[in-house]
Short mmCIF file of C-alpha atoms in Angstrom, two decimals:
data_model
loop_
_atom_site.label_atom_id
_atom_site.label_comp_id
_atom_site.label_asym_id
_atom_site.label_seq_id
_atom_site.Cartn_x
_atom_site.Cartn_y
_atom_site.Cartn_z
CA MET A 1 -0.04 0.06 -0.01
CA ALA A 2 1.07 3.30 -0.86
CA ASP A 3 2.23 6.17 2.03
CA PHE A 4 -1.13 6.84 4.20
CA TYR A 5 -0.44 10.26 3.72
CA GLN A 6 -0.06 10.43 -0.06
CA LEU A 7 -3.22 8.15 -0.27
CA LEU A 8 -5.38 11.06 1.51
CA GLY A 9 -3.33 13.85 -0.15
CA VAL A 10 -2.30 15.74 2.87
CA ARG A 11 1.19 16.96 4.61
CA ARG A 12 2.77 14.43 7.03
CA ASP A 13 2.01 17.37 10.12
CA ALA A 14 -1.63 17.53 9.05
CA SER A 15 -4.16 18.50 11.68
CA ALA A 16 -6.84 16.03 12.58
CA ASP A 17 -9.21 18.25 10.68
CA GLU A 18 -7.45 18.27 7.62
CA LEU A 19 -7.23 14.25 7.73
CA LYS A 20 -11.12 14.40 8.03
CA ARG A 21 -11.91 16.81 5.32
CA ALA A 22 -9.48 15.04 3.40
CA TYR A 23 -11.14 11.76 4.08
CA ARG A 24 -14.78 12.94 3.80
CA ARG A 25 -13.86 14.66 0.12
CA LEU A 26 -12.24 11.19 -1.22
CA ALA A 27 -14.92 9.16 0.50
CA ARG A 28 -17.87 10.73 -1.63
CA GLU A 29 -15.77 10.71 -4.58
CA LEU A 30 -14.77 7.15 -4.66
CA HIS A 31 -17.65 5.19 -2.91
CA PRO A 32 -18.08 2.06 -4.98
CA ASP A 33 -22.12 2.98 -4.92
CA THR A 34 -21.49 6.56 -6.72
CA ASN A 35 -18.44 5.72 -8.93
CA PRO A 36 -18.85 3.16 -11.49
CA ASP A 37 -15.04 2.75 -11.91
CA PRO A 38 -14.10 -0.56 -11.20
CA THR A 39 -10.77 0.61 -9.04
CA ALA A 40 -12.96 2.61 -6.90
CA GLU A 41 -13.72 0.22 -4.61
CA GLU A 42 -9.99 -0.83 -3.70
CA ARG A 43 -9.05 2.78 -3.64
CA PHE A 44 -11.95 3.55 -0.99
CA LYS A 45 -10.50 0.65 0.84
CA GLU A 46 -7.08 2.10 0.81
CA ILE A 47 -8.23 5.52 1.91
CA THR A 48 -10.49 4.46 4.84
CA ARG A 49 -7.70 2.16 6.41
CA ALA A 50 -5.23 5.19 6.06
CA TYR A 51 -7.53 7.56 8.00
CA GLU A 52 -8.18 4.64 10.61
CA VAL A 53 -4.70 4.88 11.45
CA LEU A 54 -3.77 8.66 11.33
CA ALA A 55 -6.87 9.81 13.14
CA ASP A 56 -5.86 7.78 15.96
CA ALA A 57 -2.71 9.98 17.84
CA ASP A 58 -1.34 6.28 18.88
CA LEU A 59 -1.43 4.49 15.84
CA ARG A 60 -0.05 7.62 13.92
CA ALA A 61 3.11 8.05 16.18
CA ARG A 62 3.04 4.22 15.69
CA TYR A 63 3.12 4.41 11.78
CA ASP A 64 5.19 7.30 11.39
CA ARG A 65 8.03 5.11 13.30
CA PHE A 66 7.90 1.98 12.04
CA GLY A 67 5.49 2.48 8.84
CA GLU A 68 2.54 0.13 7.96
CA ALA A 69 4.32 -2.81 9.93
CA GLY A 70 3.91 -0.86 12.93
CA VAL A 71 0.38 -0.73 12.74
CA SER A 72 -0.44 -3.82 11.02
CA GLY A 73 -4.08 -4.93 12.11
CA ALA A 74 -4.14 -2.43 15.32
CA ALA A 75 -6.55 -0.41 13.85
CA ALA A 76 -9.27 -2.62 13.45
CA SER A 77 -8.48 -4.51 17.27
CA THR A 78 -10.95 -3.64 19.92
CA SER A 79 -10.00 -5.18 22.89
CA GLY A 80 -11.78 -4.28 26.32
CA MET A 81 -8.85 -4.44 28.45
CA GLY A 82 -8.16 -0.76 29.52
CA ASP A 83 -6.06 1.51 28.11
CA MET A 84 -2.70 -0.65 27.25
CA PHE A 85 -4.96 -3.52 25.19
CA GLY A 86 -7.90 -0.90 24.49
CA GLY A 87 -9.75 -0.90 21.02
CA GLY A 88 -8.51 1.10 17.98
CA LEU A 89 -10.99 3.28 16.04
CA GLY A 90 -14.01 1.25 15.51
CA ASP A 91 -16.16 1.50 12.50
CA LEU A 92 -15.13 5.05 11.12
CA PHE A 93 -17.03 4.70 8.35
CA GLU A 94 -20.25 4.79 10.84
CA SER A 95 -19.84 8.03 11.69
CA PHE A 96 -20.33 9.40 8.30
CA PHE A 97 -22.38 6.90 6.61
CA GLY A 98 -23.94 4.54 9.31
CA GLY A 99 -22.06 1.56 8.49
CA THR A 100 -19.25 0.10 6.55
CA PRO A 101 -19.64 -0.06 2.80
CA PHE A 102 -19.80 -3.26 0.24
CA GLY A 103 -22.26 -5.62 2.06
CA GLY A 104 -19.82 -7.21 4.32
CA GLY A 105 -16.74 -5.98 2.70
CA GLY A 106 -15.40 -3.98 5.75
CA ARG A 107 -13.16 -5.35 8.53
CA PRO A 108 -13.37 -9.21 9.03
CA MET A 109 -15.80 -10.47 11.90
CA GLY A 110 -15.40 -12.24 14.64
CA PRO A 111 -12.39 -12.02 17.65
CA PRO A 112 -10.09 -8.85 16.91
CA ARG A 113 -6.57 -9.02 16.46
CA GLY A 114 -4.42 -8.55 20.13
CA GLN A 115 -2.62 -5.35 20.69
CA ASP A 116 0.96 -4.91 19.00
CA LEU A 117 3.13 -4.41 22.39
CA GLU A 118 6.96 -2.56 22.34
CA ALA A 119 9.73 -3.63 24.78
CA THR A 120 13.19 -2.32 25.18
CA ALA A 121 16.38 -4.50 25.71
CA GLU A 122 19.74 -3.70 26.42
CA LEU A 123 22.88 -6.12 25.02
CA ALA A 124 26.36 -5.72 25.29
CA PHE A 125 28.41 -5.02 22.15
CA GLU A 126 29.81 -8.53 21.68
CA GLN A 127 25.97 -9.92 22.03
CA ALA A 128 24.95 -7.59 19.06
CA VAL A 129 28.10 -8.53 16.81
CA PHE A 130 27.49 -12.53 17.45
CA GLY A 131 23.92 -12.85 18.27
CA THR A 132 22.43 -13.90 21.71
CA THR A 133 19.04 -14.57 23.30
CA LEU A 134 17.67 -12.02 25.58
CA PRO A 135 14.90 -12.77 28.21
CA VAL A 136 12.14 -9.62 27.62
CA SER A 137 10.04 -9.00 30.47
CA LEU A 138 6.69 -7.20 29.98
CA ARG A 139 2.93 -6.79 31.07
CA THR A 140 0.78 -8.69 28.37
CA ALA A 141 -3.00 -10.31 27.60
CA VAL A 142 -2.48 -14.06 27.41
CA ARG A 143 -5.15 -16.61 26.87
CA CYS A 144 -6.89 -17.32 29.95
CA GLU A 145 -6.26 -21.09 30.51
CA THR A 146 -9.68 -21.71 32.54
CA CYS A 147 -11.84 -21.40 29.47
CA GLY A 148 -9.10 -21.86 26.81
CA GLY A 149 -9.51 -18.48 25.36
CA ASN A 150 -13.32 -18.82 24.42
CA GLY A 151 -14.69 -16.37 27.55
CA ALA A 152 -17.26 -19.14 28.41
CA GLU A 153 -17.35 -20.76 31.93
CA PRO A 154 -15.97 -24.30 31.20
CA GLY A 155 -18.70 -26.71 30.94
CA THR A 156 -20.71 -24.22 28.72
CA HIS A 157 -19.96 -23.06 25.19
CA PRO A 158 -20.68 -19.55 23.18
CA VAL A 159 -23.87 -19.68 21.36
CA THR A 160 -24.39 -18.63 17.47
CA CYS A 161 -25.76 -15.01 17.86
CA ALA A 162 -29.34 -14.94 16.69
CA GLN A 163 -29.30 -11.40 15.71
CA CYS A 164 -26.85 -11.69 12.75
CA ALA A 165 -26.89 -15.41 12.56
CA GLY A 166 -23.27 -15.81 13.29
CA THR A 167 -21.97 -13.26 10.62
CA GLY A 168 -20.85 -10.71 13.13
CA GLN A 169 -22.63 -7.97 10.86
CA VAL A 170 -26.20 -6.78 10.46
CA ARG A 171 -26.96 -4.63 6.78
CA ARG A 172 -29.09 -2.01 6.39
CA VAL A 173 -30.67 0.35 3.72
CA ARG A 174 -30.52 3.97 4.42
CA GLN A 175 -30.57 7.46 2.95
CA SER A 176 -27.19 9.37 3.32
CA MET A 177 -25.71 12.26 1.53
CA LEU A 178 -24.90 10.09 -1.84
CA GLY A 179 -28.29 8.75 -2.05
CA GLN A 180 -29.64 5.31 -0.90
CA MET A 181 -26.84 3.18 0.22
CA VAL A 182 -26.83 -0.62 1.44
CA THR A 183 -24.35 -0.94 4.35
CA SER A 184 -22.75 -3.43 6.85
CA ALA A 185 -21.93 -2.68 10.25
CA PRO A 186 -20.87 -4.74 13.65
CA CYS A 187 -23.88 -6.56 15.11
CA ASN A 188 -24.39 -4.88 18.22
CA ARG A 189 -25.84 -7.81 20.14
CA CYS A 190 -22.46 -9.59 20.00
CA GLY A 191 -20.48 -6.97 19.27
CA GLY A 192 -19.25 -8.40 15.58
CA TYR A 193 -18.13 -11.74 17.14
CA GLY A 194 -20.78 -13.68 15.77
CA GLU A 195 -21.07 -15.61 19.19
CA VAL A 196 -22.44 -14.66 22.45
CA VAL A 197 -20.90 -15.56 25.67
CA VAL A 198 -24.09 -16.70 27.81
CA THR A 199 -22.06 -17.78 31.04
CA PRO A 200 -19.01 -15.79 30.85
CA CYS A 201 -15.77 -17.59 32.27
CA SER A 202 -15.32 -16.41 36.48
CA THR A 203 -11.24 -16.03 35.61
CA CYS A 204 -11.56 -13.65 32.46
CA ALA A 205 -14.93 -12.45 32.73
CA GLY A 206 -15.89 -13.71 29.27
CA GLU A 207 -12.53 -11.69 27.99
CA GLY A 208 -10.59 -14.93 27.11
CA ARG A 209 -7.54 -13.63 28.01
CA VAL A 210 -5.97 -12.06 31.18
CA ILE A 211 -3.10 -9.93 32.25
CA GLU A 212 0.23 -11.23 33.58
CA GLU A 213 3.90 -10.54 33.57
CA ARG A 214 5.54 -12.59 31.07
CA THR A 215 9.57 -13.23 30.21
CA LEU A 216 9.74 -13.87 26.60
CA ASN A 217 12.96 -15.12 25.08
CA VAL A 218 13.99 -13.13 22.22
CA ASP A 219 16.68 -14.68 19.61
CA VAL A 220 18.79 -11.18 18.78
CA PRO A 221 20.43 -12.38 14.99
CA ALA A 222 23.82 -11.63 14.85
CA GLY A 223 25.21 -8.43 13.19
CA VAL A 224 22.36 -6.31 14.93
CA ASP A 225 23.02 -2.68 15.47
CA ASP A 226 22.36 0.13 18.26
CA ARG A 227 18.47 1.19 17.81
CA ALA A 228 17.68 -1.67 15.98
CA THR A 229 13.88 -2.62 16.15
CA LEU A 230 13.00 -6.70 16.23
CA ARG A 231 9.79 -7.54 15.09
CA LEU A 232 8.61 -10.87 16.92
CA THR A 233 5.11 -12.03 14.76
CA GLY A 234 2.50 -13.54 17.07
CA ARG A 235 4.34 -12.24 20.36
CA GLY A 236 2.29 -9.28 21.16
CA ALA A 237 -1.10 -9.58 23.08
CA ALA A 238 -3.34 -12.08 22.85
CA GLY A 239 -7.05 -11.38 21.45
CA PRO A 240 -9.88 -11.47 23.14
CA ARG A 241 -12.32 -14.56 22.89
CA GLY A 242 -9.68 -16.42 20.88
CA GLY A 243 -8.56 -13.57 18.61
CA PRO A 244 -5.23 -13.71 16.88
CA THR A 245 -1.96 -12.58 18.54
CA GLY A 246 -0.48 -9.32 17.96
CA ASP A 247 3.26 -8.62 17.48
CA LEU A 248 6.10 -7.60 19.75
CA PHE A 249 8.30 -4.74 18.76
CA VAL A 250 11.45 -4.97 20.67
CA HIS A 251 13.69 -1.49 20.41
CA LEU A 252 17.70 -2.50 21.06
CA HIS A 253 20.05 -0.48 22.71
CA VAL A 254 23.69 -1.46 22.44
CA ARG A 255 26.37 -0.74 24.88
CA PRO A 256 29.50 0.77 23.61
CA HIS A 257 32.86 -1.01 23.47
CA GLU A 258 35.83 -0.01 25.75
CA ARG A 259 37.85 -0.71 22.59
CA PHE A 260 35.74 -1.11 19.26
CA THR A 261 33.49 1.01 17.56
CA ARG A 262 31.43 -0.01 14.30
CA ASP A 263 31.73 1.33 10.94
CA GLY A 264 28.84 -0.58 8.85
CA VAL A 265 29.98 -3.96 9.22
CA ASP A 266 33.38 -3.29 9.89
CA LEU A 267 34.97 -2.99 13.63
CA VAL A 268 37.27 0.07 13.74
CA ALA A 269 39.78 0.00 16.77
CA PRO A 270 42.75 2.82 17.46
CA VAL A 271 46.57 1.63 18.35
CA SER A 272 49.30 3.82 19.49
CA VAL A 273 52.87 3.09 19.07
CA SER A 274 55.67 5.23 20.03
CA PHE A 275 58.34 6.97 17.56
CA ALA A 276 60.76 4.14 17.94
CA GLN A 277 58.33 1.56 17.16
CA ALA A 278 56.89 3.51 14.13
CA ALA A 279 60.55 3.95 12.88
CA LEU A 280 61.81 0.78 13.69
CA GLY A 281 58.76 -1.55 13.45
CA THR A 282 57.26 -3.96 16.17
CA ARG A 283 54.86 -6.83 16.84
CA PHE A 284 52.56 -7.22 19.63
CA THR A 285 49.39 -8.66 20.63
CA LEU A 286 46.04 -7.20 19.78
CA PRO A 287 43.00 -8.38 21.39
CA THR A 288 40.03 -8.74 18.93
CA LEU A 289 36.74 -10.20 19.44
CA ASP A 290 37.66 -13.43 18.22
CA GLY A 291 40.57 -13.60 20.31
CA ASP A 292 44.17 -12.66 20.05
CA GLU A 293 45.71 -11.48 16.64
CA GLU A 294 49.15 -10.56 16.23
CA LEU A 295 49.46 -7.20 15.23
CA LYS A 296 52.87 -6.34 12.95
CA ILE A 297 53.74 -2.60 12.78
CA PRO A 298 56.22 -2.44 9.73
CA ALA A 299 59.20 -0.36 9.82
CA GLY A 300 58.52 3.46 8.89
CA THR A 301 54.92 3.17 9.31
CA LYS A 302 53.43 6.64 9.81
CA SER A 303 50.65 8.14 11.92
CA GLY A 304 46.96 7.50 10.51
CA ARG A 305 48.28 3.98 8.85
CA VAL A 306 45.47 1.38 8.54
CA ILE A 307 46.03 -2.13 9.01
CA THR A 308 43.14 -4.33 8.09
CA PHE A 309 41.97 -7.94 9.45
CA LYS A 310 39.73 -9.36 6.76
CA GLY A 311 36.74 -11.28 8.06
CA ARG A 312 37.10 -10.16 11.51
CA GLY A 313 34.45 -7.65 12.09
CA VAL A 314 30.65 -7.97 12.16
CA PRO A 315 28.35 -10.83 10.57
CA VAL A 316 26.12 -9.58 7.85
CA LEU A 317 22.98 -9.08 9.03
CA GLN A 318 20.59 -12.27 7.60
CA GLY A 319 23.31 -12.36 4.99
CA ARG A 320 26.67 -14.07 4.67
CA GLY A 321 30.23 -13.07 5.43
CA ARG A 322 31.53 -10.51 8.16
CA GLY A 323 32.97 -6.98 7.51
CA ASP A 324 36.97 -6.37 8.67
CA LEU A 325 38.93 -5.20 11.55
CA ARG A 326 40.28 -1.83 10.78
CA VAL A 327 43.10 -1.06 13.23
CA HIS A 328 44.29 2.47 12.92
CA VAL A 329 47.61 3.58 13.95
CA THR A 330 48.73 6.45 15.69
CA VAL A 331 52.26 7.41 16.31
CA GLU A 332 52.65 9.40 19.75
CA THR A 333 55.10 12.26 20.21
CA PRO A 334 57.11 11.93 23.99
CA ASP A 335 56.62 15.17 25.71
CA ASP A 336 58.59 13.83 28.64
CA LEU A 337 62.13 12.75 27.76
CA ASP A 338 64.96 12.89 29.97
CA ALA A 339 68.22 14.39 29.61
CA GLU A 340 69.80 11.22 27.97
CA GLN A 341 66.63 10.60 25.78
CA GLU A 342 66.55 13.95 24.39
CA GLU A 343 70.52 14.10 23.77
CA LEU A 344 69.88 10.87 21.56
CA LEU A 345 67.18 12.46 19.49
CA ARG A 346 69.23 15.76 18.79
CA ARG A 347 72.31 13.60 17.87
CA LEU A 348 69.81 11.49 15.60
CA ALA A 349 68.36 14.84 14.35
CA GLU A 350 71.84 15.74 13.53
CA LEU A 351 72.88 12.76 11.76
CA ARG A 352 69.63 12.94 9.58
CA GLY A 353 70.20 16.74 9.06
CA GLU A 354 66.91 17.81 10.53
CA PRO A 355 67.21 21.22 12.22
CA VAL A 356 65.50 21.15 15.50
CA GLU A 357 65.19 23.70 18.31
CA PRO A 358 68.69 24.59 20.47
CA PRO A 359 68.27 22.86 24.01
CA ALA A 360 67.22 25.76 26.36
CA LYS A 361 70.26 26.78 29.02
CA GLY A 362 70.00 28.16 32.23
CA LEU A 363 66.91 28.98 34.16
CA ARG A 364 65.92 32.23 32.69
CA ALA A 365 66.55 30.47 29.06
CA ARG A 366 64.20 27.60 30.43
CA ILE A 367 61.40 30.05 31.62
CA LYS A 368 61.93 32.17 28.55
CA SER A 369 61.52 29.35 26.19
CA ALA A 370 58.38 27.88 28.24
CA LEU A 371 56.70 31.19 27.82
CA SER A 372 57.70 31.74 23.88
#
């Protein structure tokens, strides 16, 4: 589906009134009872879905952050479990035309989908690189074990709604600004479920689910980065009366590493060497995320040189291979030379024909040199 804002022809900062006016205009234009274009019905469904999401502040915020994946199925859900698992917008078309058009082509009847949930998890740098399993605790709706999720007291069963004959919808003909229209709306007796619970479950009061604290084990794939979001399909809140389960969105925060930083799939590590080590070359052990590696600094290494270890970086997320480990070499200039070390450096400079500042002589000269 196209961007919801583009479907309604409004800016992303459009007000609620602007959204409503845009939807009313398009609804009159595209309603299949007045528009013979065979594509009008599908376009009408699209703008209705877009308005259902954008007219709700919470759903709109999730859509702006995650796109359509963040509100999949959410606008049509009605859970009755309070603010955390509360219903969506209901039937918006009812406010304009008194029901849903197309004679049953509106939202599916029956138990609605459970609410999508969000959680935050913190993990170490190494866990993000190599993957891990994290426990995530949250308060969520789960299926009632007493009634098995159907909302009826054990030994009883929901019965087919006599008013809608189990369809969950009632149809009616009415006059509107567009003329005579046949609309379909949720049955007011069963609430669109198609069934009525005569004897509600004493544990869940007929809801088919209860609120509990749960700890879920979340598999984090290798290669995730800071502020990534994992979508776990079917791990959100259980739907009422056996409805489908929503999704869980886990926002990841990766703690920084004391030695390494990330550049895409590459790891970057700084290494400092002395002037003598850079000039003459050296070898030493470099701790990496895969274990110790021998790092060879060739003679004549200049500050800023990059030494690369192939395949020692971050695994490609949901792909093959790994990035590289890039070691950035910095040559340190000593600032604490004793007299003997200074003399040796001056001798070296003399042999190489490199002019240097003469040594300070006496207290007055040293003070003058320090102030210059």
